Coordinates of C-alpha atoms and ligand atoms in Angstrom, one line a residue:
X10 CA -71.7 30.5 4.9
X11 CA -71.9 31.6 1.3
X12 CA -69.6 34.4 0.1
X13 CA -69.9 37.0 -2.7
X14 CA -67.3 39.0 -4.5
X15 CA -67.8 41.1 -7.6
X16 CA -65.8 43.6 -9.6
X17 CA -66.2 46.0 -12.5
X18 CA -62.8 47.4 -13.5
X19 CA -60.4 48.4 -16.4
X20 CA -58.3 45.3 -15.8
X21 CA -58.9 41.6 -15.8
X22 CA -61.1 41.0 -12.7
X23 CA -60.6 37.2 -12.4
X24 CA -57.5 37.4 -10.1
X25 CA -59.5 39.9 -7.9
X26 CA -62.5 37.6 -7.7
X27 CA -60.3 34.6 -6.9
X28 CA -58.3 36.3 -4.2
X29 CA -61.6 37.6 -2.7
X30 CA -63.1 34.1 -2.7
X31 CA -59.9 32.7 -1.1
X32 CA -60.2 35.3 1.7
X33 CA -63.8 34.2 2.2
X34 CA -63.0 30.6 2.5
X35 CA -63.0 30.8 6.3
X36 CA -66.7 31.3 6.2
X37 CA -67.2 27.7 5.2
X38 CA -68.3 26.5 1.7
X39 CA -68.6 23.4 -0.4
X40 CA -68.4 24.7 -3.9
X41 CA -67.3 27.8 -5.7
X42 CA -67.7 29.6 -9.0
X43 CA -67.4 32.8 -11.0
X44 CA -68.7 34.3 -14.2
X45 CA -67.2 37.1 -16.3
X46 CA -68.7 39.0 -19.3
X47 CA -66.3 38.7 -22.2
X48 CA -66.9 39.5 -25.8
X49 CA -70.7 39.8 -25.2
X50 CA -70.9 36.4 -23.6
X51 CA -71.1 35.0 -20.1
X52 CA -68.1 32.8 -19.3
X53 CA -68.7 30.7 -16.2
X54 CA -66.3 28.4 -14.3
X55 CA -67.4 26.3 -11.3
X56 CA -65.8 23.8 -9.0
X57 CA -67.0 21.6 -6.2
X58 CA -63.5 21.6 -4.7
X59 CA -61.6 24.4 -3.0
X60 CA -61.0 27.8 -4.5
X61 CA -57.6 26.6 -5.5
X62 CA -59.3 24.2 -7.9
X63 CA -61.4 27.0 -9.3
X64 CA -58.2 29.0 -9.8
X65 CA -56.7 26.2 -11.9
X66 CA -59.9 25.9 -13.9
X67 CA -60.0 29.7 -14.6
X68 CA -56.5 30.0 -15.9
X69 CA -57.8 31.0 -19.4
X70 CA -60.7 33.1 -18.3
X71 CA -60.7 36.8 -18.3
X72 CA -63.0 39.8 -18.3
X73 CA -63.4 43.4 -17.1
X74 CA -66.5 42.6 -15.1
X75 CA -67.6 39.6 -13.1
X76 CA -69.2 38.0 -10.0
X77 CA -68.0 35.1 -7.9
X78 CA -69.3 33.0 -5.1
X79 CA -68.6 30.3 -2.5
X80 CA -71.6 28.2 -1.7
X81 CA -72.7 26.6 1.5
X82 CA -75.5 24.2 0.5
X83 CA -79.0 24.9 1.7
X84 CA -81.3 24.0 -1.2
X85 CA -79.8 21.1 -3.1
X86 CA -76.7 19.0 -2.4
X87 CA -73.1 20.4 -3.0
X88 CA -72.6 19.7 -6.7
X89 CA -71.4 21.4 -9.8
X90 CA -74.9 22.0 -11.1
X91 CA -75.9 23.7 -7.9
X92 CA -72.8 25.9 -7.6
X93 CA -73.2 29.6 -8.3
X94 CA -73.3 31.7 -10.5
X95 CA -76.7 30.6 -11.9
X96 CA -77.5 31.7 -15.5
X97 CA -80.7 32.3 -17.3
X98 CA -80.7 31.8 -21.1
X99 CA -77.0 32.7 -21.5
X100 CA -78.0 36.3 -20.6
X101 CA -78.3 36.9 -16.9
X102 CA -76.0 35.6 -14.2
X103 CA -76.7 35.8 -10.5
X104 CA -74.8 35.0 -7.2
X105 CA -76.9 34.8 -4.0
X106 CA -76.4 34.4 -0.3
X107 CA -79.5 33.7 1.8
X108 CA -82.7 31.7 1.3
X109 CA -85.7 32.5 -1.0
X110 CA -88.7 31.1 0.9
X111 CA -91.3 31.3 -2.0
X112 CA -89.0 29.7 -4.6
X113 CA -91.2 26.7 -5.2
X114 CA -94.2 28.9 -6.3
X115 CA -91.9 31.0 -8.5
X116 CA -90.2 27.9 -9.9
X117 CA -93.6 26.5 -11.0
X118 CA -94.6 29.8 -12.5
X119 CA -91.3 30.2 -14.4
X120 CA -91.3 26.6 -15.6
X121 CA -94.8 27.2 -17.1
X122 CA -93.4 30.4 -18.7
X123 CA -90.8 28.2 -20.5
X124 CA -87.7 28.6 -18.3
X125 CA -85.6 25.4 -17.9
X126 CA -84.1 24.8 -14.5
X127 CA -80.7 23.2 -14.4
X128 CA -80.2 23.2 -10.6
X129 CA -82.0 22.4 -7.4
X130 CA -81.3 25.8 -5.9
X131 CA -83.6 28.5 -4.8
X132 CA -81.2 31.0 -6.5
X133 CA -82.0 29.9 -10.0
X134 CA -85.4 31.4 -9.8
X135 CA -83.8 34.8 -9.2
X136 CA -81.8 34.5 -12.5
X137 CA -84.9 33.5 -14.5
X138 CA -87.1 36.1 -12.8
X139 CA -84.6 38.9 -13.7
X140 CA -84.4 37.5 -17.2
X141 CA -88.1 37.7 -17.6
X142 CA -88.2 41.4 -16.7
X143 CA -85.0 42.2 -18.6
X144 CA -86.4 40.5 -21.7
X145 CA -89.3 43.0 -21.6
X146 CA -86.9 45.9 -22.2
X147 CA -86.3 47.0 -18.7
X148 CA -82.8 48.1 -17.6
X149 CA -80.8 45.6 -15.5
X150 CA -81.5 47.8 -12.5
X151 CA -85.3 47.9 -13.1
X152 CA -85.4 44.2 -13.9
X153 CA -83.7 43.3 -10.7
X154 CA -85.8 45.7 -8.7
X155 CA -89.0 44.2 -10.1
X156 CA -87.7 40.7 -9.4
X157 CA -86.8 41.5 -5.8
X158 CA -90.3 42.8 -5.2
X159 CA -91.5 39.2 -5.8
X160 CA -89.1 37.5 -3.5
X161 CA -89.9 36.4 0.1
X162 CA -86.8 35.6 2.2
X163 CA -83.3 36.8 2.7
X164 CA -80.7 37.7 0.1
X165 CA -77.6 39.4 -0.9
X166 CA -77.1 39.2 -4.6
X167 CA -74.8 40.2 -7.4
X168 CA -76.1 40.3 -11.0
X169 CA -74.5 40.8 -14.4
X170 CA -75.8 40.6 -18.0
X171 CA -74.0 39.3 -21.1
X172 CA -75.0 42.4 -23.1
X173 CA -74.0 44.9 -20.4
X174 CA -70.2 44.9 -19.8
X175 CA -70.3 48.1 -17.8
X176 CA -72.6 47.6 -14.9
X177 CA -73.2 45.1 -12.1
X178 CA -76.2 45.2 -9.9
X179 CA -76.3 44.2 -6.3
X180 CA -78.8 44.3 -3.5
X181 CA -79.3 43.1 0.1
X182 CA -82.1 42.2 2.5
X183 CA -81.2 40.1 5.5
X184 CA -77.7 39.2 4.3
X185 CA -74.7 41.5 4.5
X186 CA -73.3 43.2 1.4
X187 CA -71.0 46.1 0.8
X188 CA -69.4 48.1 -2.0
X189 CA -65.7 48.7 -2.3
X190 CA -64.7 52.0 -3.9
X191 CA -61.6 52.1 -6.1
X192 CA -60.2 54.4 -8.7
X193 CA -61.9 53.7 -12.0
X194 CA -63.1 50.4 -10.5
X195 CA -65.7 49.2 -8.0
X196 CA -66.3 46.0 -6.1
X197 CA -68.9 44.2 -4.1
X198 CA -68.5 41.7 -1.3
X199 CA -70.3 40.0 1.5
X200 CA -67.4 40.6 3.8
X201 CA -64.8 43.4 3.8
X202 CA -61.9 41.0 4.2
X203 CA -62.4 39.9 0.6
X204 CA -61.6 43.4 -0.7
X205 CA -58.6 44.4 1.4
X206 CA -56.1 43.8 -1.3
X207 CA -57.9 46.2 -3.6
X208 CA -59.5 48.8 -1.4
X209 CA -60.2 49.9 2.1
X210 CA -62.9 52.4 1.2
X211 CA -66.3 50.7 1.7
X212 CA -69.9 51.5 1.7
X213 CA -72.2 49.3 3.7
X214 CA -75.6 48.7 2.0
X215 CA -78.6 48.9 4.3
X216 CA -81.6 46.6 4.5
X217 CA -83.5 46.7 1.2
X218 CA -80.8 48.7 -0.7
X219 CA -80.1 48.0 -4.3
X220 CA -77.1 49.5 -6.2
X221 CA -76.1 50.0 -9.8
X222 CA -72.3 49.8 -9.9
X223 CA -70.2 51.0 -12.8
X224 CA -66.4 51.6 -13.2
X225 CA -66.5 55.4 -12.4
X226 CA -69.7 55.7 -10.3
X227 CA -72.4 53.9 -8.4
X228 CA -75.9 54.7 -7.4
X229 CA -77.8 53.3 -4.4
X230 CA -81.5 53.2 -4.0
X231 CA -83.4 52.3 -0.8
X232 CA -86.2 49.8 -0.4
X233 CA -88.7 52.4 -1.7
X234 CA -86.6 53.0 -4.8
X235 CA -85.5 56.4 -3.6
X236 CA -81.9 57.4 -4.5
X237 CA -79.9 57.6 -1.3
X238 CA -76.3 58.4 -0.2
X239 CA -74.6 56.0 2.1
X240 CA -71.4 57.0 3.9
X241 CA -68.0 55.9 2.6
X242 CA -66.1 54.4 5.5
X243 CA -62.4 53.4 5.7
X244 CA -62.2 49.8 7.0
X245 CA -60.0 49.5 10.0
X246 CA -59.4 45.8 9.3
X247 CA -55.7 45.4 8.6
X248 CA -54.5 43.2 5.8
X249 CA -51.9 41.5 8.0
X250 CA -54.5 40.5 10.5
X251 CA -55.9 38.1 8.0
X252 CA -52.5 36.6 7.1
X253 CA -51.4 33.3 8.7
X254 CA -47.9 34.3 9.5
X255 CA -45.8 31.8 11.4
X256 CA -48.8 29.7 12.4
X257 CA -50.0 26.4 10.9
X258 CA -53.7 27.3 11.2
X259 CA -55.7 30.4 11.9
X260 CA -57.2 28.7 14.9
X261 CA -53.7 28.3 16.4
X262 CA -52.9 31.9 15.6
X263 CA -56.1 33.2 17.1
X264 CA -55.6 31.2 20.3
X265 CA -52.2 32.9 20.6
X266 CA -53.6 36.3 19.9
X267 CA -55.8 36.2 23.0
X268 CA -53.5 38.2 25.3
X269 CA -53.3 41.0 22.7
X270 CA -57.0 40.8 21.9
X271 CA -57.9 41.0 25.6
X272 CA -55.5 43.9 26.1
X273 CA -57.0 45.7 23.1
X274 CA -60.6 45.1 24.3
X275 CA -59.8 46.3 27.8
X276 CA -57.5 49.1 26.7
X277 CA -59.7 52.2 27.5
X278 CA -60.9 50.7 30.8
X279 CA -57.5 49.6 32.0
X280 CA -56.0 53.0 31.2
X281 CA -58.4 54.8 33.5
X282 CA -58.8 54.8 37.2
X283 CA -62.5 54.1 37.4
X284 CA -65.3 52.4 35.5
X285 CA -68.0 54.5 33.8
X286 CA -71.2 53.4 32.0
X287 CA -70.2 55.6 29.0
X288 CA -68.1 52.8 27.6
X289 CA -71.4 51.3 26.5
X290 CA -72.6 54.5 24.8
X291 CA -73.9 57.9 25.7
X292 CA -77.3 56.7 26.9
X293 CA -75.9 53.9 29.0
X294 CA -76.2 55.5 32.4
X295 CA -79.8 56.4 32.0
X296 CA -80.6 53.0 30.4
X297 CA -78.9 51.0 33.1
X298 CA -80.7 53.0 35.8
X299 CA -84.0 52.0 34.2
X300 CA -83.6 48.2 34.1
X301 CA -84.6 45.5 36.5
X302 CA -83.5 42.4 34.6
X303 CA -81.3 41.2 31.8
X304 CA -82.0 38.9 28.9
X305 CA -79.0 37.6 26.9
X306 CA -79.6 36.3 23.4
X307 CA -76.9 34.5 21.3
X308 CA -75.9 31.4 19.4
X309 CA -73.0 28.9 19.6
X310 CA -69.9 30.0 21.4
X311 CA -71.4 33.4 22.0
X312 CA -74.3 31.7 23.9
X313 CA -71.7 30.1 26.2
X314 CA -70.3 33.5 26.9
X315 CA -73.8 34.6 28.0
X316 CA -74.1 31.6 30.3
X317 CA -70.9 32.6 32.1
X318 CA -72.1 36.2 32.4
X319 CA -75.3 35.0 34.1
X320 CA -73.3 33.8 37.1
X321 CA -71.4 37.1 37.3
X322 CA -74.4 39.3 36.8
X323 CA -76.7 37.6 39.4
X324 CA -73.9 37.2 42.0
X325 CA -72.3 40.6 41.7
X326 CA -75.1 42.9 40.6
X327 CA -78.1 41.1 42.0
X328 CA -80.0 41.7 38.7
X329 CA -82.1 38.8 37.5
X330 CA -80.6 37.4 34.3
X331 CA -81.8 34.9 31.8
X332 CA -79.8 33.5 28.8
X333 CA -81.5 32.1 25.7
X334 CA -80.4 30.5 22.5
X335 CA -81.5 33.1 19.9
X336 CA -83.1 30.5 17.5
X337 CA -85.4 29.4 20.3
X338 CA -86.3 32.8 21.8
X339 CA -87.3 34.2 18.4
X340 CA -90.2 31.6 18.1
X341 CA -91.2 31.4 21.8
X342 CA -94.1 33.2 23.3
X343 CA -92.4 34.8 26.3
X344 CA -93.3 37.5 28.8
X345 CA -92.0 40.9 27.7
X346 CA -90.7 43.3 30.3
X347 CA -89.9 46.8 29.0
X348 CA -87.4 47.2 32.0
X349 CA -85.3 44.4 30.7
X350 CA -81.9 45.1 29.2
X351 CA -81.6 42.8 26.1
X352 CA -78.0 41.9 25.4
X353 CA -77.1 40.3 22.1
X354 CA -73.7 38.7 21.9
X355 CA -72.1 37.9 18.5
X356 CA -68.7 37.7 17.0
X357 CA -69.8 38.6 13.5
X358 CA -72.8 40.7 14.3
X359 CA -74.6 39.2 11.3
X360 CA -75.9 35.9 12.7
X361 CA -79.4 35.6 11.3
X362 CA -81.0 34.0 14.4
X363 CA -79.5 36.5 16.8
X364 CA -80.7 39.4 14.6
X365 CA -84.2 38.0 14.4
X366 CA -84.3 37.4 18.1
X367 CA -83.3 41.0 18.7
X368 CA -85.9 42.3 16.3
X369 CA -88.5 40.0 18.0
X370 CA -87.5 41.4 21.4
X371 CA -87.8 45.0 20.1
X372 CA -91.1 44.3 18.5
X373 CA -92.4 43.1 21.9
X374 CA -91.5 46.4 23.6
X375 CA -87.9 45.8 24.6
X376 CA -86.2 49.1 23.8
X377 CA -83.1 48.8 26.1
X378 CA -80.7 46.9 23.8
X379 CA -77.0 46.3 24.0
X380 CA -74.7 44.6 21.4
X381 CA -71.5 43.0 22.4
X382 CA -69.8 42.4 19.1
X383 CA -66.5 42.1 17.3
X384 CA -67.5 43.8 14.0
X385 CA -68.2 47.6 14.4
X386 CA -70.2 48.0 11.2
X387 CA -72.3 45.0 11.6
X388 CA -76.1 44.8 11.6
X389 CA -76.4 43.9 15.3
X390 CA -74.4 46.9 16.4
X391 CA -76.4 49.2 14.2
X392 CA -79.7 47.8 15.6
X393 CA -78.9 48.3 19.2
X394 CA -79.0 51.4 21.4
X395 CA -75.9 50.6 23.3
X396 CA -72.7 48.7 22.3
X397 CA -69.4 47.4 23.5
X398 CA -67.1 46.4 20.8
X399 CA -64.7 43.6 21.5
X400 CA -61.4 44.2 19.7
X401 CA -60.3 40.7 18.9
X402 CA -59.5 41.5 15.3
X403 CA -60.8 39.3 12.4
X404 CA -61.4 35.8 13.5
X405 CA -60.9 33.4 10.6
X406 CA -61.0 29.9 12.1
X407 CA -64.6 28.7 12.2
X408 CA -64.2 27.5 15.8
X409 CA -64.4 30.7 17.8
X410 CA -61.6 31.3 20.3
X411 CA -60.4 34.9 20.8
X412 CA -63.9 36.2 20.1
X413 CA -65.1 34.2 23.1
X414 CA -62.6 35.3 25.6
X415 CA -62.9 38.9 24.6
X416 CA -66.7 38.6 24.9
X417 CA -66.2 37.3 28.4
X418 CA -64.0 40.3 29.2
X419 CA -66.7 42.7 27.9
X420 CA -69.4 40.9 29.9
X421 CA -67.4 41.2 33.0
X422 CA -67.1 45.0 32.4
X423 CA -70.8 45.1 32.0
X424 CA -71.2 43.3 35.3
X425 CA -68.8 45.7 37.1
X426 CA -70.4 48.9 35.6
X427 CA -73.9 47.7 36.6
X428 CA -72.7 46.7 40.1
X429 CA -71.0 50.1 40.6
X430 CA -74.0 52.0 39.5
X431 CA -76.2 50.1 41.9
X432 CA -73.8 50.7 44.8
X433 CA -72.7 47.1 45.0
X434 CA -69.1 47.7 44.3
X435 CA -66.8 49.6 46.7
X436 CA -64.0 51.7 45.5
X437 CA -61.6 49.1 46.8
X438 CA -63.3 46.3 45.0
X439 CA -63.4 48.4 41.8
X440 CA -59.6 49.0 42.0
X441 CA -59.0 45.3 42.8
X442 CA -61.0 44.2 39.7
X443 CA -59.2 46.8 37.5
X444 CA -55.9 45.5 38.7
X445 CA -56.9 41.9 37.9
X446 CA -58.1 43.0 34.4
X447 CA -54.8 44.7 33.7
X448 CA -53.1 41.5 34.7
X449 CA -55.3 39.3 32.6
X450 CA -53.3 39.3 29.3
X451 CA -50.2 38.1 31.0
X452 CA -52.1 35.5 33.0
X453 CA -53.5 34.2 29.7
X454 CA -50.0 34.2 28.2
X455 CA -48.9 31.9 31.1
X456 CA -51.6 29.4 30.3
X457 CA -50.6 29.4 26.7
X458 CA -47.2 28.1 27.8
X459 CA -49.0 24.8 28.5
X460 CA -49.2 24.2 24.8
X461 CA -46.4 21.6 24.4
X462 CA -47.8 19.6 27.3
X463 CA -51.3 19.7 25.8
X464 CA -50.0 18.7 22.4
X465 CA -48.6 15.5 24.0
X466 CA -51.8 14.9 26.0
X467 CA -53.9 15.2 22.8
X468 CA -52.2 12.0 21.4
X469 CA -54.3 10.0 23.9
X470 CA -57.5 11.3 22.3
X471 CA -56.8 10.5 18.7
X472 CA -58.6 7.1 18.8
X473 CA -61.4 8.1 21.1
X474 CA -65.0 8.4 19.8
X475 CA -66.6 10.2 22.8
X476 CA -65.5 12.6 25.6
X477 CA -67.2 14.0 28.6
X478 CA -66.5 17.5 30.0
X479 CA -67.3 18.4 33.5
X480 CA -67.4 21.8 35.3
X481 CA -69.3 23.4 38.1
X482 CA -70.7 26.9 38.7
X483 CA -69.0 29.6 36.6
X484 CA -67.0 26.8 34.9
X485 CA -69.9 24.7 33.7
X486 CA -70.3 26.9 30.6
X487 CA -66.5 26.5 30.1
X488 CA -67.0 22.7 30.0
X489 CA -69.8 23.3 27.4
X490 CA -67.4 25.5 25.4
X491 CA -64.6 22.9 25.6
X492 CA -66.9 20.1 24.4
X493 CA -68.2 22.3 21.5
X494 CA -64.6 23.1 20.4
X495 CA -63.7 19.4 20.4
X496 CA -66.7 18.3 18.4
X497 CA -66.5 21.2 16.0
X498 CA -62.9 20.5 14.8
X499 CA -62.1 16.9 15.8
X500 CA -65.5 15.4 15.1
X501 CA -65.3 13.5 18.4
X502 CA -68.7 13.3 20.1
X503 CA -68.3 15.4 23.2
X504 CA -70.8 16.4 25.9
X505 CA -70.6 18.6 28.9
X506 CA -72.4 18.3 32.2
X507 CA -72.4 20.2 35.4
X508 CA -70.3 17.8 37.5
X509 CA -73.1 17.4 40.1
X510 CA -75.4 16.1 37.4
X511 CA -73.2 13.1 36.6
X512 CA -74.9 10.7 38.8
X513 CA -78.3 11.5 37.2
X514 CA -77.4 9.8 33.9
X515 CA -74.1 10.4 32.2
X516 CA -72.3 8.2 34.8
X517 CA -73.8 5.3 32.9
X518 CA -71.5 6.1 29.9
X519 CA -68.3 6.1 31.9
X520 CA -65.8 3.3 31.2
X521 CA -62.2 3.1 30.2
X522 CA -62.9 4.3 26.7
X523 CA -64.7 7.5 27.8
X524 CA -62.1 10.2 28.7
X525 CA -63.5 12.7 31.2
X526 CA -62.1 16.2 31.1
X527 CA -62.6 18.3 34.2
X528 CA -62.2 22.0 34.8
X529 CA -61.0 22.2 38.4
X530 CA -60.6 25.8 39.7
X531 CA -59.7 26.3 43.2
X532 CA -63.1 27.8 44.1
X533 CA -65.8 27.2 46.6
X534 CA -67.1 24.2 44.7
X535 CA -63.7 22.4 44.6
X536 CA -64.5 19.8 47.3
X537 CA -67.8 19.0 45.7
X538 CA -66.1 18.6 42.3
X539 CA -63.5 16.2 43.9
X540 CA -66.2 13.9 45.0
X541 CA -67.7 13.9 41.5
X542 CA -64.3 13.0 40.1
X543 CA -64.1 10.1 42.5
X544 CA -67.4 8.8 41.1
X545 CA -65.7 8.7 37.7
X546 CA -62.6 7.1 38.8
X547 CA -64.5 4.4 40.7
X548 CA -66.1 3.4 37.4
X549 CA -62.7 3.1 35.6
X550 CA -63.1 6.4 33.7
X551 CA -59.8 8.1 32.6
X552 CA -59.6 11.6 34.1
X553 CA -57.9 14.7 32.6
X554 CA -58.0 17.5 35.1
X555 CA -57.1 21.1 34.5
X556 CA -56.4 22.1 38.1
X557 CA -55.5 25.4 39.6
X558 CA -52.5 25.6 41.9
X559 CA -53.3 24.3 45.5
X560 CA -56.2 22.2 44.5
X561 CA -54.3 19.2 45.9
X562 CA -55.7 16.8 43.3
X563 CA -52.9 14.2 42.9
X564 CA -51.9 12.6 39.7
X565 CA -52.3 8.8 39.8
X566 CA -53.0 6.0 37.4
X567 CA -56.0 7.1 35.4
X568 CA -55.8 10.7 36.7
X569 CA -53.8 13.1 34.5
X570 CA -53.3 16.6 36.0
X571 CA -52.7 19.7 33.9
X572 CA -51.3 22.3 36.2
X573 CA -53.0 25.7 35.8
X574 CA -51.7 28.9 37.6
X575 CA -53.2 30.4 40.8
X576 CA -56.9 30.7 40.9
X577 CA -58.0 33.9 39.1
X578 CA -61.3 34.5 41.0
X579 CA -64.1 35.8 38.8
X580 CA -61.8 35.8 35.7
X581 CA -60.9 32.2 36.1
X582 CA -63.3 31.1 33.3
X583 CA -61.2 33.1 30.8
X584 CA -58.1 31.3 31.8
X585 CA -59.7 27.8 31.9
X586 CA -60.9 28.2 28.4
X587 CA -57.4 28.4 26.9
X588 CA -56.3 24.8 27.6
X589 CA -59.6 23.4 26.3
X590 CA -59.1 25.3 23.0
X591 CA -55.6 24.0 22.7
X592 CA -56.7 20.5 23.5
X593 CA -59.3 20.6 20.7
X594 CA -56.8 22.0 18.3
X595 CA -54.2 19.3 19.0
X596 CA -56.7 16.5 18.9
X597 CA -57.9 17.8 15.5
X598 CA -54.3 17.8 14.3
X599 CA -53.9 14.2 15.4
X600 CA -57.0 13.3 13.5
X601 CA -55.9 15.3 10.4
X602 CA -59.2 17.3 10.0
X603 CA -59.5 20.6 8.3
X604 CA -59.0 22.6 11.5
X605 CA -60.0 26.1 10.2
X606 CA -62.8 24.9 8.0
X607 CA -64.5 22.0 9.7
X608 CA -66.9 20.0 7.6
X609 CA -70.5 21.2 7.4
X610 CA -69.9 24.3 9.5
X611 CA -69.8 28.0 8.6
X612 CA -68.2 30.9 10.3
X613 CA -71.0 33.4 9.9
X614 CA -74.5 31.9 9.8
X615 CA -76.5 34.4 7.9
X616 CA -79.4 32.1 7.1
X617 CA -81.9 30.7 9.6
Ligands
LIG708 C1 -71.5 29.8 13.9 C2 -70.0 29.7 14.2 C3 -69.7 29.7 15.7 C4 -70.4 30.9 16.4 C5 -71.9 31.0 16.0 C6 -72.4 32.3 16.5 O1 -72.1 28.6 14.3 O2 -69.4 28.6 13.6 O3 -68.3 29.7 15.9 O4 -70.2 30.8 17.7 O5 -72.0 30.9 14.6 O6 -71.8 33.3 15.7 P1 -71.7 34.8 16.2 O7 -71.0 35.5 15.0 O8 -73.1 35.3 16.3 O9 -71.0 34.9 17.4

């Protein structure tokens, strides 16, 4: 998704803007641009290539104040004319994340008023609107405030004016934005990682906030225009965690970080002798005692984590659980139940659909809310009564890996805490689960050792156009996740089915050109799964089986076995995810795709 960086300093801000944009590249974009105020003029540079190209084009650009942007196209194709910043009458420049829903009405009005549009974007109306108010003698702050009052939709914006070299204005509603506090300089960004080279002191703007930012001070006003103070926080994100280090891609690095990410997420629990609801917040015990069902809302990979959790929750806690794609739930007439615990799962905590689904649930009387999230300061965490933070560290690769497995760990903790509170977990069982959780990071490490073998296996997929993933029970969502990883980064069309469903349709697709990847844990459904695999083999399908020890599935012509460790019981989905991530990664390498920034996708989807 789009990224914003801005700076007002006593030094040339162009390198700061460019490095910030480079750090936001992982969010996904198709063009980039910046503008600085220099000698009373706006100097703009834009590029439809990578930030590296923008850097080359900006070699002779300098200024002490500027704003910059990476654009992920919504209104208007990726092109130079649609790239941000957008400028009105050489005076006002704007960068914008989000979507302005009433832009057509505003565009018609502004065109009639004599403004000439040079792009197809919704953003350009903001620039002209601010100009129209600024030209009437309002300050840049007042002109922006008046303009925002006319907008319907979501935005995070940065604004500069050619005749004001000392102030930039920024505002947010529905899209994240923060201020970075320096010494004699201030910054704005849509994501803290953009600012780490220049400051760790950040101020998160709240919904409806607008800020006037100068070199030595800044002022924030809330949606009602009242001056407000927002806390300065020290970001915990480390600069090294966003460096690539010895790895070829962030995705590979993040796959390998999973043992540590799981250990960090489980740290407090594994260091104690028993599970307590308090890990979800002070009000958790009372809230959990008051619920009779669970509703999980999420998107993408996080949704798959929710699907696994449903199996755990219903089986272990006997609490009814439903899982819904957030973008569907938010528009569906459903039956509210105030005794439902609404669980939102999100790596970023900023996904627009998940946020809207949560707000929709709350508006329908669901007050028991829990966020499982990787970003402590994010909107979803702030909106929920309870929270459990995964400690995966920043995830840069668009295809989510360590965020997913840590979400699973967090959801398993939720399951155990609820089961214990309901008297469905004996002390012995509790100790056994704690022991398995302590062992989990090293079990994951062992699976990572399969990497060289999977790299070789991936060669067989390079010329394929389709793939089918099979799983059963707890591992059906893992098949879904494996298929999602493969399509996201290798662009191979992949589908996942519960293995028992094969004969009801997808079997028609099976032939020698359709590789079938199966997750084969040594669990109660193993024998059923084996029969399903026979159905594939009998139709000439090539099988790739990730099999636990002692499954007795034999390698044979057309049956390739990848040997997994001992069956890990309830935690098995976490282990079985790892080889599917590696498979997708190595197939993408074979195909030469842009692994960390796959085409058309964005890391953090902050628009609907
Ligand atoms: C985007 C990302 C996915 C992610 C999904 C949900 O589509 O590309 O990797 O799973 O958003 O994101 P969230 O931050 O809410 O987990």
